[in-house]
Amino acid sequence: MPRLMPAILAMAATVLASNILVQFMLGDWLTWGALTYPSAFLVTDLTNRIHGVRDARRVVLAGFAVGVASSLIAAGFDKTTLRIAIGSGTAFLVAQLVDVSVFDRLRFRSWWQAPFLSSLIGSAIDTALFFSIAFAAALPADANTGWANELVPLLGHGPALPLWQSLAAADWGVKMALAVLALVPYNGLVRKILSRPVEN
């Protein structure tokens, strides 16, 4: 497992940083965590390309463990934030595992297709699961989630919808933009790492 340590540490750092930065707003529709969290897909995809699907799943599970631990610590075991913690953990685990599977199915296509399409699908699942579990009115609201159902224009200009839907739309848009940008470091790192001579 030492060969996976850089990926595990990168995933843990991404999850931890995102769980901290999600508490700070960046404008009206985003948190700072929206800028760090998409790196999780880059870490997963690099691991999948370099070490394979099984090791990518191990890195995802390590990230999930860090996420659960940091959510419990941040929540102080307070039940009012349980919905957010459940939404975060569920979204991360399902989306990352879907990303791993989609990447594996596409790994022999053009170099960009597997990382981009797996991130596209994984990000959509992540956003849908997190925001619907954490904030949708179909589930009981509390002091930490009820505010998200206030009706506001979509992203400040569209039809009136619950606030959480604007937050979700902005979040997914950032994930898509960063998925495109992540193709540059992905391609460079894969070429560099896979071109190294194999050590005996």
PDB file of C-alpha atoms in Angstrom:
ATOM      1  CA  MET A   1       0.000   0.000   0.000  1.00  0.00           C
ATOM      2  CA  PRO A   2       2.963   2.470   0.236  1.00  0.00           C
ATOM      3  CA  ARG A   3       2.682   3.085  -3.517  1.00  0.00           C
ATOM      4  CA  LEU A   4      -0.840   4.421  -2.933  1.00  0.00           C
ATOM      5  CA  MET A   5       0.205   6.725  -0.103  1.00  0.00           C
ATOM      6  CA  PRO A   6       0.605   9.847  -2.310  1.00  0.00           C
ATOM      7  CA  ALA A   7      -2.909   9.316  -3.717  1.00  0.00           C
ATOM      8  CA  ILE A   8      -4.399   8.593  -0.280  1.00  0.00           C
ATOM      9  CA  LEU A   9      -2.748  11.693   1.196  1.00  0.00           C
ATOM     10  CA  ALA A  10      -3.909  13.825  -1.755  1.00  0.00           C
ATOM     11  CA  MET A  11      -7.466  12.540  -1.382  1.00  0.00           C
ATOM     12  CA  ALA A  12      -7.435  13.050   2.387  1.00  0.00           C
ATOM     13  CA  ALA A  13      -6.108  16.611   1.973  1.00  0.00           C
ATOM     14  CA  THR A  14      -8.766  17.376  -0.661  1.00  0.00           C
ATOM     15  CA  VAL A  15     -11.610  16.047   1.481  1.00  0.00           C
ATOM     16  CA  LEU A  16     -10.372  17.752   4.645  1.00  0.00           C
ATOM     17  CA  ALA A  17      -9.780  21.092   2.928  1.00  0.00           C
ATOM     18  CA  SER A  18     -13.189  20.935   1.248  1.00  0.00           C
ATOM     19  CA  ASN A  19     -14.972  20.135   4.507  1.00  0.00           C
ATOM     20  CA  ILE A  20     -13.363  23.189   6.101  1.00  0.00           C
ATOM     21  CA  LEU A  21     -13.736  25.564   3.142  1.00  0.00           C
ATOM     22  CA  VAL A  22     -17.391  24.656   2.516  1.00  0.00           C
ATOM     23  CA  GLN A  23     -18.203  26.751   5.580  1.00  0.00           C
ATOM     24  CA  PHE A  24     -17.100  29.982   3.866  1.00  0.00           C
ATOM     25  CA  MET A  25     -19.117  31.625   1.099  1.00  0.00           C
ATOM     26  CA  LEU A  26     -17.586  32.762  -2.175  1.00  0.00           C
ATOM     27  CA  GLY A  27     -20.181  35.161  -3.538  1.00  0.00           C
ATOM     28  CA  ASP A  28     -23.891  34.365  -3.374  1.00  0.00           C
ATOM     29  CA  TRP A  29     -23.948  30.843  -4.822  1.00  0.00           C
ATOM     30  CA  LEU A  30     -20.695  29.096  -3.993  1.00  0.00           C
ATOM     31  CA  THR A  31     -18.474  28.178  -1.102  1.00  0.00           C
ATOM     32  CA  TRP A  32     -14.677  28.042  -1.234  1.00  0.00           C
ATOM     33  CA  GLY A  33     -15.026  24.263  -0.949  1.00  0.00           C
ATOM     34  CA  ALA A  34     -16.510  24.206  -4.460  1.00  0.00           C
ATOM     35  CA  LEU A  35     -13.050  25.101  -5.766  1.00  0.00           C
ATOM     36  CA  THR A  36     -11.177  22.363  -3.891  1.00  0.00           C
ATOM     37  CA  TYR A  37     -13.580  19.429  -3.937  1.00  0.00           C
ATOM     38  CA  PRO A  38     -13.388  18.670  -7.704  1.00  0.00           C
ATOM     39  CA  SER A  39      -9.720  17.750  -7.161  1.00  0.00           C
ATOM     40  CA  ALA A  40     -11.051  14.500  -5.687  1.00  0.00           C
ATOM     41  CA  PHE A  41     -12.064  13.411  -9.194  1.00  0.00           C
ATOM     42  CA  LEU A  42      -8.564  14.219 -10.487  1.00  0.00           C
ATOM     43  CA  VAL A  43      -6.987  12.129  -7.720  1.00  0.00           C
ATOM     44  CA  THR A  44      -9.361   9.230  -8.409  1.00  0.00           C
ATOM     45  CA  ASP A  45      -8.780   9.344 -12.164  1.00  0.00           C
ATOM     46  CA  LEU A  46      -4.992   9.540 -11.861  1.00  0.00           C
ATOM     47  CA  THR A  47      -5.014   6.581  -9.469  1.00  0.00           C
ATOM     48  CA  ASN A  48      -7.272   4.633 -11.807  1.00  0.00           C
ATOM     49  CA  ARG A  49      -5.062   5.293 -14.845  1.00  0.00           C
ATOM     50  CA  ILE A  50      -1.776   4.574 -13.070  1.00  0.00           C
ATOM     51  CA  HIS A  51      -2.680   1.819 -10.587  1.00  0.00           C
ATOM     52  CA  GLY A  52      -5.989   0.423 -11.822  1.00  0.00           C
ATOM     53  CA  VAL A  53      -9.599   0.249 -10.743  1.00  0.00           C
ATOM     54  CA  ARG A  54      -9.074  -1.736  -7.538  1.00  0.00           C
ATOM     55  CA  ASP A  55      -6.559   0.721  -6.128  1.00  0.00           C
ATOM     56  CA  ALA A  56      -8.718   3.664  -7.189  1.00  0.00           C
ATOM     57  CA  ARG A  57     -11.542   2.216  -5.082  1.00  0.00           C
ATOM     58  CA  ARG A  58      -9.153   1.925  -2.122  1.00  0.00           C
ATOM     59  CA  VAL A  59      -8.248   5.591  -2.423  1.00  0.00           C
ATOM     60  CA  VAL A  60     -11.957   6.504  -2.582  1.00  0.00           C
ATOM     61  CA  LEU A  61     -12.658   4.500   0.587  1.00  0.00           C
ATOM     62  CA  ALA A  62      -9.770   6.243   2.357  1.00  0.00           C
ATOM     63  CA  GLY A  63     -11.224   9.611   1.331  1.00  0.00           C
ATOM     64  CA  PHE A  64     -14.657   8.515   2.526  1.00  0.00           C
ATOM     65  CA  ALA A  65     -13.235   7.588   5.936  1.00  0.00           C
ATOM     66  CA  VAL A  66     -11.576  11.002   6.256  1.00  0.00           C
ATOM     67  CA  GLY A  67     -14.798  12.689   5.159  1.00  0.00           C
ATOM     68  CA  VAL A  68     -16.918  10.852   7.710  1.00  0.00           C
ATOM     69  CA  ALA A  69     -14.443  11.573  10.507  1.00  0.00           C
ATOM     70  CA  SER A  70     -14.158  15.276   9.650  1.00  0.00           C
ATOM     71  CA  SER A  71     -17.951  15.625   9.276  1.00  0.00           C
ATOM     72  CA  LEU A  72     -18.498  14.106  12.715  1.00  0.00           C
ATOM     73  CA  ILE A  73     -15.863  16.347  14.265  1.00  0.00           C
ATOM     74  CA  ALA A  74     -17.201  19.464  12.507  1.00  0.00           C
ATOM     75  CA  ALA A  75     -20.744  18.632  13.522  1.00  0.00           C
ATOM     76  CA  GLY A  76     -19.678  17.983  17.097  1.00  0.00           C
ATOM     77  CA  PHE A  77     -21.975  14.988  16.919  1.00  0.00           C
ATOM     78  CA  ASP A  78     -24.864  17.459  16.687  1.00  0.00           C
ATOM     79  CA  LYS A  79     -27.939  15.835  15.147  1.00  0.00           C
ATOM     80  CA  THR A  80     -29.071  19.090  13.491  1.00  0.00           C
ATOM     81  CA  THR A  81     -26.293  18.752  10.930  1.00  0.00           C
ATOM     82  CA  LEU A  82     -26.855  15.038  10.387  1.00  0.00           C
ATOM     83  CA  ARG A  83     -28.605  15.601   7.048  1.00  0.00           C
ATOM     84  CA  ILE A  84     -25.647  17.558   5.705  1.00  0.00           C
ATOM     85  CA  ALA A  85     -23.154  14.946   6.919  1.00  0.00           C
ATOM     86  CA  ILE A  86     -25.219  12.090   5.429  1.00  0.00           C
ATOM     87  CA  GLY A  87     -25.633  13.982   2.164  1.00  0.00           C
ATOM     88  CA  SER A  88     -21.924  14.726   1.956  1.00  0.00           C
ATOM     89  CA  GLY A  89     -20.795  11.181   2.718  1.00  0.00           C
ATOM     90  CA  THR A  90     -23.363   9.529   0.448  1.00  0.00           C
ATOM     91  CA  ALA A  91     -22.658  11.881  -2.446  1.00  0.00           C
ATOM     92  CA  PHE A  92     -18.885  11.440  -2.163  1.00  0.00           C
ATOM     93  CA  LEU A  93     -18.946   7.655  -1.962  1.00  0.00           C
ATOM     94  CA  VAL A  94     -21.510   7.025  -4.709  1.00  0.00           C
ATOM     95  CA  ALA A  95     -20.125   9.657  -7.106  1.00  0.00           C
ATOM     96  CA  GLN A  96     -16.505   8.585  -6.699  1.00  0.00           C
ATOM     97  CA  LEU A  97     -17.306   4.891  -7.145  1.00  0.00           C
ATOM     98  CA  VAL A  98     -19.345   5.688 -10.264  1.00  0.00           C
ATOM     99  CA  ASP A  99     -16.421   7.794 -11.521  1.00  0.00           C
ATOM    100  CA  VAL A 100     -14.086   4.820 -11.010  1.00  0.00           C
ATOM    101  CA  SER A 101     -16.396   2.444 -12.919  1.00  0.00           C
ATOM    102  CA  VAL A 102     -17.063   4.830 -15.808  1.00  0.00           C
ATOM    103  CA  PHE A 103     -13.357   5.651 -16.114  1.00  0.00           C
ATOM    104  CA  ASP A 104     -12.513   1.938 -16.220  1.00  0.00           C
ATOM    105  CA  ARG A 105     -15.004   1.314 -19.035  1.00  0.00           C
ATOM    106  CA  LEU A 106     -13.585   4.203 -21.077  1.00  0.00           C
ATOM    107  CA  ARG A 107      -9.887   3.774 -20.285  1.00  0.00           C
ATOM    108  CA  PHE A 108      -8.943   2.607 -23.816  1.00  0.00           C
ATOM    109  CA  ARG A 109     -10.589   5.500 -25.660  1.00  0.00           C
ATOM    110  CA  SER A 110      -8.925   8.850 -26.409  1.00  0.00           C
ATOM    111  CA  TRP A 111      -6.817   9.990 -23.440  1.00  0.00           C
ATOM    112  CA  TRP A 112      -9.252  12.740 -22.390  1.00  0.00           C
ATOM    113  CA  GLN A 113     -12.512  10.812 -22.616  1.00  0.00           C
ATOM    114  CA  ALA A 114     -12.170   8.642 -19.520  1.00  0.00           C
ATOM    115  CA  PRO A 115     -11.217  11.447 -17.098  1.00  0.00           C
ATOM    116  CA  PHE A 116     -13.625  14.004 -18.532  1.00  0.00           C
ATOM    117  CA  LEU A 117     -16.710  11.817 -18.976  1.00  0.00           C
ATOM    118  CA  SER A 118     -16.259  10.003 -15.666  1.00  0.00           C
ATOM    119  CA  SER A 119     -15.901  13.365 -13.898  1.00  0.00           C
ATOM    120  CA  LEU A 120     -18.932  14.730 -15.763  1.00  0.00           C
ATOM    121  CA  ILE A 121     -21.137  11.832 -14.659  1.00  0.00           C
ATOM    122  CA  GLY A 122     -19.644  11.602 -11.168  1.00  0.00           C
ATOM    123  CA  SER A 123     -20.021  15.349 -10.596  1.00  0.00           C
ATOM    124  CA  ALA A 124     -23.668  15.325 -11.673  1.00  0.00           C
ATOM    125  CA  ILE A 125     -24.396  12.454  -9.284  1.00  0.00           C
ATOM    126  CA  ASP A 126     -22.429  14.115  -6.486  1.00  0.00           C
ATOM    127  CA  THR A 127     -24.276  17.408  -6.835  1.00  0.00           C
ATOM    128  CA  ALA A 128     -27.721  15.815  -7.148  1.00  0.00           C
ATOM    129  CA  LEU A 129     -27.242  13.518  -4.169  1.00  0.00           C
ATOM    130  CA  PHE A 130     -25.649  16.044  -1.839  1.00  0.00           C
ATOM    131  CA  PHE A 131     -28.058  18.922  -2.377  1.00  0.00           C
ATOM    132  CA  SER A 132     -31.215  16.792  -2.463  1.00  0.00           C
ATOM    133  CA  ILE A 133     -30.306  14.829   0.693  1.00  0.00           C
ATOM    134  CA  ALA A 134     -28.983  17.845   2.601  1.00  0.00           C
ATOM    135  CA  PHE A 135     -31.583  20.456   1.670  1.00  0.00           C
ATOM    136  CA  ALA A 136     -34.655  19.215  -0.276  1.00  0.00           C
ATOM    137  CA  ALA A 137     -37.959  20.059   1.407  1.00  0.00           C
ATOM    138  CA  ALA A 138     -39.169  16.463   1.011  1.00  0.00           C
ATOM    139  CA  LEU A 139     -37.097  15.647   4.107  1.00  0.00           C
ATOM    140  CA  PRO A 140     -37.634  17.312   7.504  1.00  0.00           C
ATOM    141  CA  ALA A 141     -35.924  20.710   7.737  1.00  0.00           C
ATOM    142  CA  ASP A 142     -33.936  21.979  10.714  1.00  0.00           C
ATOM    143  CA  ALA A 143     -32.072  25.151  11.668  1.00  0.00           C
ATOM    144  CA  ASN A 144     -29.133  24.185   9.443  1.00  0.00           C
ATOM    145  CA  THR A 145     -31.144  23.260   6.355  1.00  0.00           C
ATOM    146  CA  GLY A 146     -34.496  25.080   6.419  1.00  0.00           C
ATOM    147  CA  TRP A 147     -33.045  28.324   5.004  1.00  0.00           C
ATOM    148  CA  ALA A 148     -32.154  26.504   1.778  1.00  0.00           C
ATOM    149  CA  ASN A 149     -35.814  26.204   0.766  1.00  0.00           C
ATOM    150  CA  GLU A 150     -36.399  29.955   0.576  1.00  0.00           C
ATOM    151  CA  LEU A 151     -37.612  30.824  -2.922  1.00  0.00           C
ATOM    152  CA  VAL A 152     -35.192  32.977  -4.908  1.00  0.00           C
ATOM    153  CA  PRO A 153     -34.595  33.575  -8.633  1.00  0.00           C
ATOM    154  CA  LEU A 154     -32.420  30.788 -10.063  1.00  0.00           C
ATOM    155  CA  LEU A 155     -28.830  32.091  -9.867  1.00  0.00           C
ATOM    156  CA  GLY A 156     -30.317  35.528  -9.250  1.00  0.00           C
ATOM    157  CA  HIS A 157     -31.969  35.842 -12.677  1.00  0.00           C
ATOM    158  CA  GLY A 158     -34.171  32.829 -13.467  1.00  0.00           C
ATOM    159  CA  PRO A 159     -37.493  31.544 -12.192  1.00  0.00           C
ATOM    160  CA  ALA A 160     -38.127  31.441  -8.439  1.00  0.00           C
ATOM    161  CA  LEU A 161     -36.896  28.128  -7.050  1.00  0.00           C
ATOM    162  CA  PRO A 162     -35.626  26.942  -3.674  1.00  0.00           C
ATOM    163  CA  LEU A 163     -32.241  28.505  -2.876  1.00  0.00           C
ATOM    164  CA  TRP A 164     -30.542  25.100  -2.705  1.00  0.00           C
ATOM    165  CA  GLN A 165     -31.220  24.599  -6.424  1.00  0.00           C
ATOM    166  CA  SER A 166     -29.234  27.745  -7.283  1.00  0.00           C
ATOM    167  CA  LEU A 167     -26.442  26.526  -5.018  1.00  0.00           C
ATOM    168  CA  ALA A 168     -26.534  23.139  -6.782  1.00  0.00           C
ATOM    169  CA  ALA A 169     -26.494  24.693 -10.265  1.00  0.00           C
ATOM    170  CA  ALA A 170     -23.519  26.899  -9.407  1.00  0.00           C
ATOM    171  CA  ASP A 171     -21.706  23.984  -7.762  1.00  0.00           C
ATOM    172  CA  TRP A 172     -22.161  21.735 -10.788  1.00  0.00           C
ATOM    173  CA  GLY A 173     -21.053  24.497 -13.164  1.00  0.00           C
ATOM    174  CA  VAL A 174     -17.800  24.929 -11.235  1.00  0.00           C
ATOM    175  CA  LYS A 175     -17.237  21.163 -11.218  1.00  0.00           C
ATOM    176  CA  MET A 176     -17.626  21.063 -14.996  1.00  0.00           C
ATOM    177  CA  ALA A 177     -15.249  23.970 -15.542  1.00  0.00           C
ATOM    178  CA  LEU A 178     -12.657  22.380 -13.263  1.00  0.00           C
ATOM    179  CA  ALA A 179     -13.109  18.983 -14.945  1.00  0.00           C
ATOM    180  CA  VAL A 180     -12.027  20.602 -18.218  1.00  0.00           C
ATOM    181  CA  LEU A 181      -9.111  22.422 -16.572  1.00  0.00           C
ATOM    182  CA  ALA A 182      -8.034  19.238 -14.762  1.00  0.00           C
ATOM    183  CA  LEU A 183      -7.321  17.581 -18.117  1.00  0.00           C
ATOM    184  CA  VAL A 184      -4.079  19.574 -18.318  1.00  0.00           C
ATOM    185  CA  PRO A 185      -2.475  18.298 -15.080  1.00  0.00           C
ATOM    186  CA  TYR A 186      -4.040  14.874 -15.652  1.00  0.00           C
ATOM    187  CA  ASN A 187      -2.364  14.464 -19.058  1.00  0.00           C
ATOM    188  CA  GLY A 188       0.961  15.864 -17.853  1.00  0.00           C
ATOM    189  CA  LEU A 189       1.127  13.717 -14.710  1.00  0.00           C
ATOM    190  CA  VAL A 190       0.059  10.517 -16.471  1.00  0.00           C
ATOM    191  CA  ARG A 191       2.694  11.001 -19.159  1.00  0.00           C
ATOM    192  CA  LYS A 192       5.388  11.787 -16.618  1.00  0.00           C
ATOM    193  CA  ILE A 193       4.576   8.947 -14.205  1.00  0.00           C
ATOM    194  CA  LEU A 194       3.976   6.256 -16.815  1.00  0.00           C
ATOM    195  CA  SER A 195       7.146   7.160 -18.709  1.00  0.00           C
ATOM    196  CA  ARG A 196       9.321   6.405 -15.689  1.00  0.00           C
ATOM    197  CA  PRO A 197      11.386   3.219 -15.963  1.00  0.00           C
ATOM    198  CA  VAL A 198       9.997   0.320 -13.958  1.00  0.00           C
ATOM    199  CA  GLU A 199      12.105  -0.427 -10.896  1.00  0.00           C
ATOM    200  CA  ASN A 200      12.977  -4.047 -10.150  1.00  0.00           C
TER     201      ASN A 200
END
